[in-house]
mmCIF file of C-alpha atoms in Angstrom:
data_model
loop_
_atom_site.group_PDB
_atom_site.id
_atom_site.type_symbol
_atom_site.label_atom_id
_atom_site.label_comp_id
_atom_site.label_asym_id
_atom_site.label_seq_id
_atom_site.Cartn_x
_atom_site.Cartn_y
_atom_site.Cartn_z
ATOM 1 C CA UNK N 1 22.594 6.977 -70.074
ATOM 2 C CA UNK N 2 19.693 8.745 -68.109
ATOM 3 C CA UNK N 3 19.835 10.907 -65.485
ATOM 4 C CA UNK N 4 18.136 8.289 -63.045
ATOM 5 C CA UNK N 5 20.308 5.663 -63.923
ATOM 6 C CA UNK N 6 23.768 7.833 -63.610
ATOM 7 C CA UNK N 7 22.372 8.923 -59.896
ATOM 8 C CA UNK N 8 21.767 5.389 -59.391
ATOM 9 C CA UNK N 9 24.999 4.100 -60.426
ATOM 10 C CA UNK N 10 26.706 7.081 -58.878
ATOM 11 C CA UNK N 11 25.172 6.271 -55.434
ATOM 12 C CA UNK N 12 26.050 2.409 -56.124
ATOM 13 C CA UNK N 13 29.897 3.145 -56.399
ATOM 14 C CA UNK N 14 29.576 5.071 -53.155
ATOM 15 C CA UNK N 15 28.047 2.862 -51.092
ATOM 16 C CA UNK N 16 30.751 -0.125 -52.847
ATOM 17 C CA UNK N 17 33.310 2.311 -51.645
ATOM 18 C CA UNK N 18 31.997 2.929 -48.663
ATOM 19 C CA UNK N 19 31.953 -0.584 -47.341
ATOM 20 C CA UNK N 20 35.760 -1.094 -49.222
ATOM 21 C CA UNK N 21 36.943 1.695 -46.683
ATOM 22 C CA UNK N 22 35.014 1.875 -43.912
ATOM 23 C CA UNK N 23 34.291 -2.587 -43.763
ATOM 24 C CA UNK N 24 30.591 -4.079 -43.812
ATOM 25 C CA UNK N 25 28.159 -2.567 -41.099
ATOM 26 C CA UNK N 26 28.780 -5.740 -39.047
ATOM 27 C CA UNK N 27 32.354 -4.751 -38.110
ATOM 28 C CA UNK N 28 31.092 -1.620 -36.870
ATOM 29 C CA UNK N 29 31.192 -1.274 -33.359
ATOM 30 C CA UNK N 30 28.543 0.959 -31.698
ATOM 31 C CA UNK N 31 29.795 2.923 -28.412
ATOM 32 C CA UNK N 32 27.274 3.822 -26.243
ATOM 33 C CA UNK N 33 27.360 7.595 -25.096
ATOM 34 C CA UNK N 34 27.323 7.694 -21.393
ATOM 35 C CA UNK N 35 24.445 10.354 -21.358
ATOM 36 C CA UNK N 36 22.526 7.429 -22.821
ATOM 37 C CA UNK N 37 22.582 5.164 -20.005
ATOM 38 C CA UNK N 38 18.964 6.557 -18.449
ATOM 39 C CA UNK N 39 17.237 5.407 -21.233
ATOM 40 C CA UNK N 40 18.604 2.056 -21.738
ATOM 41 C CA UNK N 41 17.131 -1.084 -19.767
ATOM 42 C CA UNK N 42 18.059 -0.693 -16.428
ATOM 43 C CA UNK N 43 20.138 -2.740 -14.934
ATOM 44 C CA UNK N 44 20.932 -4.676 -11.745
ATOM 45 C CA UNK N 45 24.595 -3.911 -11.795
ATOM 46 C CA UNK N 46 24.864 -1.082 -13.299
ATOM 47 C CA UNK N 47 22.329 1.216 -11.777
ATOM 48 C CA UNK N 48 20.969 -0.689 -8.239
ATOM 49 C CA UNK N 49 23.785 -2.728 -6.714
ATOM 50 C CA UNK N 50 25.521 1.179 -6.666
ATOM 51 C CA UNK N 51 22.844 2.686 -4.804
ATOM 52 C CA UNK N 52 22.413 -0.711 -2.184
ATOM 53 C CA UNK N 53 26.437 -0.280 -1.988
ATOM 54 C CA UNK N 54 26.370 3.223 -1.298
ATOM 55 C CA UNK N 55 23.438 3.627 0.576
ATOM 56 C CA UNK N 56 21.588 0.817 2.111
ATOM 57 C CA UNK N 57 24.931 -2.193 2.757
ATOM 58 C CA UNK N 58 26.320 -0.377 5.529
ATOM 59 C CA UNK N 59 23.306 -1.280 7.799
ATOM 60 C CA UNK N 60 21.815 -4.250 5.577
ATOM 61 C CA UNK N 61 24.402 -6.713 5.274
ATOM 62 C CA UNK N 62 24.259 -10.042 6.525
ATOM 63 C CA UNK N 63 23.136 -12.068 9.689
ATOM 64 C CA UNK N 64 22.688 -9.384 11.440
ATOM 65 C CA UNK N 65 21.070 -7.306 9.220
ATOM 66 C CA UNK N 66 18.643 -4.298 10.375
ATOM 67 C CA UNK N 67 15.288 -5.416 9.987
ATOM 68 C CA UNK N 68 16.652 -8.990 8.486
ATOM 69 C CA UNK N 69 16.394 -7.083 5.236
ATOM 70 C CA UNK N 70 20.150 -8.364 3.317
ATOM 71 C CA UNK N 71 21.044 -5.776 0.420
ATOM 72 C CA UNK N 72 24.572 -6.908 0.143
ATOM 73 C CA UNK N 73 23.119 -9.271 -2.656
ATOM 74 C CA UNK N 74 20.354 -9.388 -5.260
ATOM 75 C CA UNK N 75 18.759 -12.871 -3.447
ATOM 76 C CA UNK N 76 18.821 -10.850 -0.448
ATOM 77 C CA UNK N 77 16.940 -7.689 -1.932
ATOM 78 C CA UNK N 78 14.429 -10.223 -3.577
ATOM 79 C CA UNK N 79 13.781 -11.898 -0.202
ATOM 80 C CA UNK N 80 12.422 -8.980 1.587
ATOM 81 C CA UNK N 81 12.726 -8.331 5.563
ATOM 82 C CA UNK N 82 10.899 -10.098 8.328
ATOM 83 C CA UNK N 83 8.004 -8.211 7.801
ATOM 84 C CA UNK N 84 7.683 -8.841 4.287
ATOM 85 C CA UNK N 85 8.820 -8.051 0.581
ATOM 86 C CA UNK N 86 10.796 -5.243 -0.399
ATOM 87 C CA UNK N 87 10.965 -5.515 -3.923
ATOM 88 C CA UNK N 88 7.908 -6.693 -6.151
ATOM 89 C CA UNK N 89 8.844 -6.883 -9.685
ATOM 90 C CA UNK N 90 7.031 -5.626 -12.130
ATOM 91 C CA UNK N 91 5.329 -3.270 -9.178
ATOM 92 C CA UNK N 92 7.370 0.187 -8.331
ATOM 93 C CA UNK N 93 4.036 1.403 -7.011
ATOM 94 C CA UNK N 94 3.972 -1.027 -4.336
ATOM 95 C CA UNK N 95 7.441 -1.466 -3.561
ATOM 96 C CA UNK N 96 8.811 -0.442 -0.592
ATOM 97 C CA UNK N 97 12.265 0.265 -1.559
ATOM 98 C CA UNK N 98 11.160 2.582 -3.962
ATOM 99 C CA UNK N 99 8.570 4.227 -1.085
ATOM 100 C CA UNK N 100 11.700 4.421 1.170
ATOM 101 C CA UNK N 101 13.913 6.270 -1.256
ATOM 102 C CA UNK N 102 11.536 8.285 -2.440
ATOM 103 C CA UNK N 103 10.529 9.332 1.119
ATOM 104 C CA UNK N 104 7.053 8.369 0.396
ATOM 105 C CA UNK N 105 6.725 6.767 4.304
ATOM 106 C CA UNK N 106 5.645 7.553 7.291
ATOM 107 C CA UNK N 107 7.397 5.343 9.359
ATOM 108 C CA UNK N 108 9.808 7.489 12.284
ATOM 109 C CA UNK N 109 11.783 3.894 11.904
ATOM 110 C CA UNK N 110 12.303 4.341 8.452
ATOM 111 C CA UNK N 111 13.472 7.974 8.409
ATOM 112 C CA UNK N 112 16.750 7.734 10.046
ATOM 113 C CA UNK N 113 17.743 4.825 7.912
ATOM 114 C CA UNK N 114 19.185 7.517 5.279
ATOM 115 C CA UNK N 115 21.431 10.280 6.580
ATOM 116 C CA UNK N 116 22.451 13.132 4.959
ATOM 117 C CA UNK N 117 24.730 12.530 2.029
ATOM 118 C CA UNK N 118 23.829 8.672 1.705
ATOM 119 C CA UNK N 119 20.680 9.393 -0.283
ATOM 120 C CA UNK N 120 20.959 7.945 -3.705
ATOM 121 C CA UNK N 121 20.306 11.232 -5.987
ATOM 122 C CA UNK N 122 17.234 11.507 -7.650
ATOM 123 C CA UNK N 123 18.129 10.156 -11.006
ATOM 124 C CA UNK N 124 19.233 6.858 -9.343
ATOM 125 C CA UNK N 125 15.959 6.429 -7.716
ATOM 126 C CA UNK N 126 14.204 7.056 -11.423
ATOM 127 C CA UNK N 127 16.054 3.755 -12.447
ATOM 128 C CA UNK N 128 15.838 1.803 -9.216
ATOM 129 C CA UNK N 129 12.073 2.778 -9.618
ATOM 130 C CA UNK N 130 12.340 1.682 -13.382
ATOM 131 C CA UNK N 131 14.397 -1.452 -12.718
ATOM 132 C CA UNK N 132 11.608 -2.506 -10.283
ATOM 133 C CA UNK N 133 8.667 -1.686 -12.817
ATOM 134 C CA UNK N 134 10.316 -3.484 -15.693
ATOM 135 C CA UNK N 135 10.860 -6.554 -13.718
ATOM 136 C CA UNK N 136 13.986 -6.593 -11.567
ATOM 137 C CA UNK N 137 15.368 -8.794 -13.084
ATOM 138 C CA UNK N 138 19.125 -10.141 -12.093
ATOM 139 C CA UNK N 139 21.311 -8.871 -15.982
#
């Protein structure tokens, strides 16, 4: 027997063995590393509804919500205030959510929405802001 073929059967008999042991790569279940979470799509439950809960609800919730503007839900958040949108998918840029959060307004109204130790920290307004770009969508 050649060299080539002996390496080929010896790595055959592995892998057979491997998949006797271990089972076939479809049983394997893949857990996702918490440090991981940043790069993965964002997500409405998972990395928004948190900040809106923590941050925004207390104020924003309801009929009688500041500014008409309804974060307790994501319809709400998708409606917008009386003045206009809030949110336009696929548009961080433009969004005002993301402008408010970010600080990136001039309004005097605006400013003492957030008071110290509400703000969202700056790695939740990354994915709020990356939500929003990639489409806000409701998963």
């Amino acid at each position: 027997m050649s060299k080539s073929k002996a390496t080929a059967l010896v790595a055959g008999v592995a892998l057979f063995l491997g998949l006797v042991i271990w089972g076939s790569p479809e049983r394997i279940e893949v857990i996702p590393r918490p440090d991981v979470r940043e790069k993965a799509m964002p997500s409405y439950a998972l990395d928004v509804e948190p900040i809106l809960q923590g941050s925004c609800v207390q104020c924003h919730q309801g009929p009688a919500a500041a500014a008409a503007f309804d974060v307790s839900n994501y319809e709400g958040l998708l409606r917008g205030t009386a003045f206009g949108p809030m949110v336009i998918p696929g548009n961080s840029a433009a969004s005002n959510l993301v402008a408010h959060l970010k600080k990136d307004v001039s309004s005097k109204l605006w400013q003492k929405c957030l008071s110290p130790g509400q703000e969202p920290s700056p790695n939740q307004i990354k994915n709020l802001e990356r939500w929003v770009r990639e489409g806000a969508r409701n998963n």
